[in-house]
Coordinates of C-alpha atoms in Angstrom, one line a residue:
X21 CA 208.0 143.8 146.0
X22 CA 207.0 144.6 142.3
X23 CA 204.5 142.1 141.3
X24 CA 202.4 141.0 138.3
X25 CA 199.0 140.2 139.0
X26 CA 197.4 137.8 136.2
X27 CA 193.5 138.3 136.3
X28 CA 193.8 141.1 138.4
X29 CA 190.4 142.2 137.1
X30 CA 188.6 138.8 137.9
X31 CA 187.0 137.7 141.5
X32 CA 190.3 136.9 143.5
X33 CA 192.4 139.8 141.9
X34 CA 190.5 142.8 142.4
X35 CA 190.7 141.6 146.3
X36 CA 194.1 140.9 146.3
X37 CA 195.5 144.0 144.5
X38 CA 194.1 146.6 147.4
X39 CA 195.7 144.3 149.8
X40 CA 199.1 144.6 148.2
X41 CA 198.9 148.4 147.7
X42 CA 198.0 148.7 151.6
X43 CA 201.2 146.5 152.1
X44 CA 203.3 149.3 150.2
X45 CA 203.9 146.5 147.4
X46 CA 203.9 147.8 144.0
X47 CA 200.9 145.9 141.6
X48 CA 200.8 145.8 137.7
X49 CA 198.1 143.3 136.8
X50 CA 197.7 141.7 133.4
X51 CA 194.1 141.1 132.2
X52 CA 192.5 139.6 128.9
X53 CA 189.4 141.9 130.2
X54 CA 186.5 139.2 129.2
X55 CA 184.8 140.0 132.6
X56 CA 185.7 144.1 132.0
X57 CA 181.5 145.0 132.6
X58 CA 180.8 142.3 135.5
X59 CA 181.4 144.7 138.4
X60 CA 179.5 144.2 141.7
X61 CA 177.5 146.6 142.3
X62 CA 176.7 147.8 138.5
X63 CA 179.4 150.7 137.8
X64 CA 181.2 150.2 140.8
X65 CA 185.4 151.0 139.9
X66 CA 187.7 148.5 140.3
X67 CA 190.6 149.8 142.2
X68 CA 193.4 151.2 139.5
X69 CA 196.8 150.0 138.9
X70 CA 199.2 149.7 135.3
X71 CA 197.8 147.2 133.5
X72 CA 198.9 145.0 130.4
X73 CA 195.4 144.8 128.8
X74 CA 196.5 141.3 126.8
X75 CA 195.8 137.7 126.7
X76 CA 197.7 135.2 129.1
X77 CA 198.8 133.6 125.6
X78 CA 200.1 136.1 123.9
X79 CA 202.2 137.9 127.0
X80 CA 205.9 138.6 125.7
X81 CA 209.2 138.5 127.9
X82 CA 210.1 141.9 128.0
X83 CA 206.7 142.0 129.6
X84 CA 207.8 140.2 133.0
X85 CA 210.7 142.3 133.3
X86 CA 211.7 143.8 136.6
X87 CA 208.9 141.8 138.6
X88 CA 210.0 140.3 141.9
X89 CA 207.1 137.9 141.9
X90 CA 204.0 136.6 139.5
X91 CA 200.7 135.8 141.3
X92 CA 198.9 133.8 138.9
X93 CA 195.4 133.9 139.0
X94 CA 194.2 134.1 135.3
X95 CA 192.5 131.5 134.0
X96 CA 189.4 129.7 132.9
X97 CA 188.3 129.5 136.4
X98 CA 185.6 126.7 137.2
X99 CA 184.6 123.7 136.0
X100 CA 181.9 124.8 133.5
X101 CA 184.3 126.9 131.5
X102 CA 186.4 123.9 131.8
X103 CA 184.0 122.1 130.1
X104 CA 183.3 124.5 127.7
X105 CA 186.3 123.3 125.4
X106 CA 188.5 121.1 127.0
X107 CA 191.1 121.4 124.5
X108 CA 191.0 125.3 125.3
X109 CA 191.2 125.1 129.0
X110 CA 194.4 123.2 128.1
X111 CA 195.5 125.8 126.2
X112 CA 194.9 128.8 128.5
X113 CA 195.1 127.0 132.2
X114 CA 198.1 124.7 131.4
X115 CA 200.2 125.3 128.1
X116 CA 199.7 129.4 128.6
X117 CA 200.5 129.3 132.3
X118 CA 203.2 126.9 132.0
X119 CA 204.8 129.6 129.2
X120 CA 204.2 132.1 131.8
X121 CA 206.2 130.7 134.4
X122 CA 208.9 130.1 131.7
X123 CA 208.9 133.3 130.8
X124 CA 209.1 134.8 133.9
X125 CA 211.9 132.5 135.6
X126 CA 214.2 133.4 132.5
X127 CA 213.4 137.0 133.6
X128 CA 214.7 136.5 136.9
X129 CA 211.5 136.8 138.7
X130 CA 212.1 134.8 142.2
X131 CA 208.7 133.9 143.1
X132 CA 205.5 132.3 141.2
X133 CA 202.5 131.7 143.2
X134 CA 199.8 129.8 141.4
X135 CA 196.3 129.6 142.5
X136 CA 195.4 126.3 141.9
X137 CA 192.6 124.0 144.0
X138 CA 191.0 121.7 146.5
X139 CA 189.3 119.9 143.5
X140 CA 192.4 118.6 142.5
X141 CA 191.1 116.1 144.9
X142 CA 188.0 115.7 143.3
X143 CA 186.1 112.1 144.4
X144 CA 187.6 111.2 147.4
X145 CA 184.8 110.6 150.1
X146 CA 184.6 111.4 153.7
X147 CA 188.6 111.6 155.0
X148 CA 190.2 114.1 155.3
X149 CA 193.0 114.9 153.4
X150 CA 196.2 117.3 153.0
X151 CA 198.7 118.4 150.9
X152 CA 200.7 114.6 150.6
X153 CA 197.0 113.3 149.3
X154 CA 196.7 111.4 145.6
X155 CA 195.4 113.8 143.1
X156 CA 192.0 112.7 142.1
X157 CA 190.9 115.2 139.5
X158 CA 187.3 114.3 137.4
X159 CA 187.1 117.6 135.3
X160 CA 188.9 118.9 132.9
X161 CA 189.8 122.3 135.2
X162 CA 190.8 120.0 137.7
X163 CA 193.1 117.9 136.0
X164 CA 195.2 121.4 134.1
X165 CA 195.5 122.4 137.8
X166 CA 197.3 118.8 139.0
X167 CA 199.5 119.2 135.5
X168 CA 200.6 122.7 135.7
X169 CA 201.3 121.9 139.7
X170 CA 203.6 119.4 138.6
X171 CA 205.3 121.4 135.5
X172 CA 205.9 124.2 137.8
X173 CA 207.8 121.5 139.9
X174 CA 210.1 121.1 137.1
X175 CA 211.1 124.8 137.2
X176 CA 211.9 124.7 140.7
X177 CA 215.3 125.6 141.5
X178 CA 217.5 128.0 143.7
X179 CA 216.4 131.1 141.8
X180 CA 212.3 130.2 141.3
X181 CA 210.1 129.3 144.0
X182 CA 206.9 128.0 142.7
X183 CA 204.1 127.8 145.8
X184 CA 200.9 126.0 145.1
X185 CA 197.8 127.7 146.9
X186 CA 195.1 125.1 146.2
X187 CA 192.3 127.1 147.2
X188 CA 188.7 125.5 148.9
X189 CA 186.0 126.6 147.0
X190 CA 185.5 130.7 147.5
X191 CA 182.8 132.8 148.4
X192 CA 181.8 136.5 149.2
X193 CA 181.8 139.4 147.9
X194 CA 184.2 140.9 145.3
X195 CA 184.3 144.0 143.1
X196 CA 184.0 141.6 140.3
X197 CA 181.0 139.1 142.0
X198 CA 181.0 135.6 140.6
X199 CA 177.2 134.2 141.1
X200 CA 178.2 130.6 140.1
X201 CA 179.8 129.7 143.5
X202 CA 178.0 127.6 145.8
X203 CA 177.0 130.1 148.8
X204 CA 176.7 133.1 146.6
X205 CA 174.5 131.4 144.7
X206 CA 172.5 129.8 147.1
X207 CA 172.3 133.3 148.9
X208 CA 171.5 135.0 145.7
X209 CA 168.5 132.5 144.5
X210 CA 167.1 132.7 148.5
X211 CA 167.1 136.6 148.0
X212 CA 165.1 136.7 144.5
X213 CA 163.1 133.9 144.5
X214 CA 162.6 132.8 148.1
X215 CA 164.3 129.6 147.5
X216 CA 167.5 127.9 148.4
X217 CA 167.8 126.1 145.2
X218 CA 170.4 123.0 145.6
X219 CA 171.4 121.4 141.8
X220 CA 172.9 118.2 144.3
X221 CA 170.9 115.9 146.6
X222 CA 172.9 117.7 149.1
X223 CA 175.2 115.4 150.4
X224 CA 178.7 116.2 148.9
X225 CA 181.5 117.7 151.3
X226 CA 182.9 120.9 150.1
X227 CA 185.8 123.0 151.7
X228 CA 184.9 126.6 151.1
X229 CA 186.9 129.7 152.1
X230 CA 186.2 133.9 151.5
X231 CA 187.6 135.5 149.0
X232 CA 189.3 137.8 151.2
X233 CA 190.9 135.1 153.2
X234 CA 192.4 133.5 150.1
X235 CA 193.9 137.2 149.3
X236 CA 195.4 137.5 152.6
X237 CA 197.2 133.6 152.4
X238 CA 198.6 134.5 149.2
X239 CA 199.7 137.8 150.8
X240 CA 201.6 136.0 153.6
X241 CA 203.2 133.6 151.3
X242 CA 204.2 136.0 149.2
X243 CA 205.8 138.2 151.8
X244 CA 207.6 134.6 153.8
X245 CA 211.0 133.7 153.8
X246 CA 211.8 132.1 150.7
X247 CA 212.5 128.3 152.5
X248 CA 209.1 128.4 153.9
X249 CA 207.4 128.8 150.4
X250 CA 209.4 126.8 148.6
X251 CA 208.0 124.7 145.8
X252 CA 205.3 124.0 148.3
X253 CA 201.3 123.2 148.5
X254 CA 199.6 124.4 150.8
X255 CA 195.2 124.2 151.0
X256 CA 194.2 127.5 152.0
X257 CA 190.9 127.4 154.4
X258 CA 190.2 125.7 157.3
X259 CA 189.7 122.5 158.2
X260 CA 186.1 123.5 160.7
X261 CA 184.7 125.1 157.7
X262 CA 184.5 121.4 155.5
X263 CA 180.0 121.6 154.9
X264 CA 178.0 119.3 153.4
X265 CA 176.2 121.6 150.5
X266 CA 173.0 120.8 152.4
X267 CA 174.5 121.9 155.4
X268 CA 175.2 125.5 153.5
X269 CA 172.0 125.3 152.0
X270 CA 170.6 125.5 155.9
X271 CA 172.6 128.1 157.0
X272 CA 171.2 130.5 153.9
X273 CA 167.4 129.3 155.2
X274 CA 168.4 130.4 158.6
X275 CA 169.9 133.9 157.7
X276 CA 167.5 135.0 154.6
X277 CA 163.9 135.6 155.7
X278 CA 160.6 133.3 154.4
X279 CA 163.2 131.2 152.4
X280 CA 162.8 127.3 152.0
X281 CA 165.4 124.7 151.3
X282 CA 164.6 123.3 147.8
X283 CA 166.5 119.9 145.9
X284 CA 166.3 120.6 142.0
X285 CA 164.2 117.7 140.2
X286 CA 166.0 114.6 139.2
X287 CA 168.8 116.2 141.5
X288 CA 171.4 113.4 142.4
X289 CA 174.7 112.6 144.5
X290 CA 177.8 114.8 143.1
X291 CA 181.1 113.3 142.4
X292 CA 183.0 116.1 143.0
X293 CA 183.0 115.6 147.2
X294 CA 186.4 115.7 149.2
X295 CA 186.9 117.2 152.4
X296 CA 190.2 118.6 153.4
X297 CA 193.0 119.0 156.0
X298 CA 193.9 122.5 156.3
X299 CA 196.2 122.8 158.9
X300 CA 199.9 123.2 157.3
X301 CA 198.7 127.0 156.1
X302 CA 197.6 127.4 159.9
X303 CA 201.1 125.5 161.1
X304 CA 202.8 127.7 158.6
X305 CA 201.4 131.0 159.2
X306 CA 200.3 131.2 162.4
X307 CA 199.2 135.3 161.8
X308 CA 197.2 134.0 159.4
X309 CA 193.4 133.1 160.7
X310 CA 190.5 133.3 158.5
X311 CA 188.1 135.6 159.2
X312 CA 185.1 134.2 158.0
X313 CA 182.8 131.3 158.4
X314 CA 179.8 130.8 156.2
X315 CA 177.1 132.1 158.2
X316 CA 178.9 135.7 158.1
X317 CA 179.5 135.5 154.6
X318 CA 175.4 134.4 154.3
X319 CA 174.8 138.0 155.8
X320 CA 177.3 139.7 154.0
X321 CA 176.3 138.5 150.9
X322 CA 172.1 139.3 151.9
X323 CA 172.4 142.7 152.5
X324 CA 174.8 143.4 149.8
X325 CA 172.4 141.7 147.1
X326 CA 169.4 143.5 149.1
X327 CA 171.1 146.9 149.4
X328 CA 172.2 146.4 145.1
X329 CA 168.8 145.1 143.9
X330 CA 169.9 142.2 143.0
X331 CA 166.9 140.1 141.0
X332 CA 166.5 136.5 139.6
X333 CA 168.0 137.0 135.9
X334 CA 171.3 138.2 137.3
X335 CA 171.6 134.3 138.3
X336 CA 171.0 133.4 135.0
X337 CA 172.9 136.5 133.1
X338 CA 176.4 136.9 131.9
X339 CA 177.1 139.7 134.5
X340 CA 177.8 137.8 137.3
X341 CA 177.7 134.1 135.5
X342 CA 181.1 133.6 133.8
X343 CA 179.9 130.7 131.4
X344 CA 177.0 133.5 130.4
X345 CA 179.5 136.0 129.7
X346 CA 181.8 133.6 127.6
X347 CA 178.7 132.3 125.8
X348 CA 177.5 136.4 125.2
X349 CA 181.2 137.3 124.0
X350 CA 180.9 134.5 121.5
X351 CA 177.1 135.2 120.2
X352 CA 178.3 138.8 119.6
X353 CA 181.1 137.8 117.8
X354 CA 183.5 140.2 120.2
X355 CA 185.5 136.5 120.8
X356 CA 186.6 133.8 118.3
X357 CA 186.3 130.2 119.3
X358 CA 189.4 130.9 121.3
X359 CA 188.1 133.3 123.4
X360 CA 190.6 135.8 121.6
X361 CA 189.0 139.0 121.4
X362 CA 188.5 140.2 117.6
X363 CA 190.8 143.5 116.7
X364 CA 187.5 145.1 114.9
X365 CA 185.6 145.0 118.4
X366 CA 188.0 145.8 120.7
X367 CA 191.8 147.4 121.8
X368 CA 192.3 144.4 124.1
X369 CA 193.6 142.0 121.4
X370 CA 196.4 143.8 121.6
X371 CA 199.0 144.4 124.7
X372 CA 199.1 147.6 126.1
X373 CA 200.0 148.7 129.2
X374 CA 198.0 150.9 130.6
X375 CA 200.3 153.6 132.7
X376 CA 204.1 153.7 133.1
X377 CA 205.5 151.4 131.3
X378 CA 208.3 149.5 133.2

């Protein structure tokens, strides 16, 4: 297939895009570039494909033309750039994406698969829950995801297949490393500092799957026949791997050396707990196992921070932090309040596609 990767350069694209290339699918990814220096290690290369170097807002139809399929991915991607500017994560994660998928169904693309995710559930206790469960969403990045998941509904016909991945929370290493995840971060702060700092009392459930993992479910549901797919949801992880945070918080003591479970001061409960039912992915796509649990992922994520030096202010920096980064673009006046890049600073206000052009 020919398909258009949005965010390609963020932490799920630059996993997915080697994936499809070793699949023999052809990748163009689309890219704002606001995370263009957060590679993992420093000056690592992000694997090359075309590219439209342009916001998700300002993408034009000719741009979608001749795509088989649009995996969606860009976006303002956790609930602290959500609550950045809620009126903005409207206008990027709902009211652009929505335009998006417009866009591309009146250029004939077939398929749309949106990452969207388990907090859509948000407080909902100790059941478990799948895909038929009440949307419960208590942040603003939460709530764009249940209303674009229901405007892509809408689209739904004969000739576009919308498929909803709502993703647990990820972890693991990426080309582009996000620090402000729960296990990479609570690797990262036992590896610099010695302790496994929780910002919770602990007790909230959270699904959590690898990075990789997510790649390779989208991968299968983009390469499924077409009435498996959809207009469906489907959670992608697996229903053994629901933790308490403390519980994550034990496994990093038990993998990184002389580290010691600490609760921040004044630390309370969090109402952002659900866990989920994963099985209709695993019903669905029986090929499809995950192939990592969190205690791999501790190691993997130890002696890759060990092996790149990783120290305290990277947890804390706009490298690997995406609300730092934001907040830097903005004190440097490279982004307007609507995190448009200015045309004095930089070529990636404009659209350009980088390579053949289509």
């Amino acid at each position: 297939m020919r398909v258009l990767v949005t965010g390609h350069d963020g932490y799920l694209g630059a996993v997915l895009v080697p994936l499809l290339l070793e699949r023999d699918h052809e990748a163009v990814g689309l890219d704002s570039g606001l995370f263009a220096d957060c590679v993992f290690p420093a000056g690592a290369a992000p694997t090359a494909i075309p590219e439209l170097r342009c916001d998700l807002r300002d993408i034009e139809p000719d741009d979608l033309a001749g795509f088989d399929a649009v995996v969606h991915f860009a976006a303002l991607s956790n609930d602290p750039l959500g609550n950045l500017d809620p009126a903005l994560t409207t206008d990027i994660n709902y009211t652009g994406a929505l335009r998006l998928a417009e866009l591309s169904k009146a250029a004939g693309v077939r398929r749309f698969l949106f990452s969207s995710s388990c907090s859509t559930y948000g407080a909902a206790g100790d059941e478990l829950l799948d895909e038929s469960a009440a949307f419960n969403p208590v942040t603003p990045y939460a709530l764009e995801k249940v209303r674009l998941e229901q405007a892509l509904a809408g689209l739904a016909d004969q000739d576009f297949s919308p498929t909803y991945l709502r993703n647990a929370t990820a972890y693991g290493l990426s080309p582009k490393l996000r620090l402000d995840l729960v296990l990479n971060n609570l690797v990262g702060w036992a590896v610099t500092t010695g302790r496994v700092l929780l910002l919770s009392d602990g007790t909230p459930w959270r699904p959590i799957v690898h990075v990789e993992d997510i790649a390779r479910a989208f991968l299968c549901v983009l390469e499924a026949p077409r009435e498996r797919i959809h207009d469906q949801a489907f959670n992608v992880g697996r229903s053994a791997h629901n933790y308490r945070i403390r519980e994550l918080g034990e496994i990093v003591v038990e993998t990184v050396p002389g580290s010691q479970l600490t609760i921040a001061p004044g630390a309370g409960p969090d109402k952002r707990s659900y866990r989920v039912d994963f099985g209709k992915l695993e019903g669905a796509f029986p090929a499809w196992q995950p192939r990592w649990d969190a205690r791999l992922a501790a190691q993997e994520l130890y002696d890759a921070y060990r092996a790149a030096g990783l120290v305290q202010a990277d947890l804390e920096g706009p490298r690997y932090i995406r609300l730092r980064q934001l907040e830097r673009l903005r004190e440097r006046g490279e982004v307007d309040e609507h995190l448009r890049f200015r045309p004095a600073t930089t070529a990636a206000a404009a659209p350009a596609l980088v390579g053949p052009r289509p």
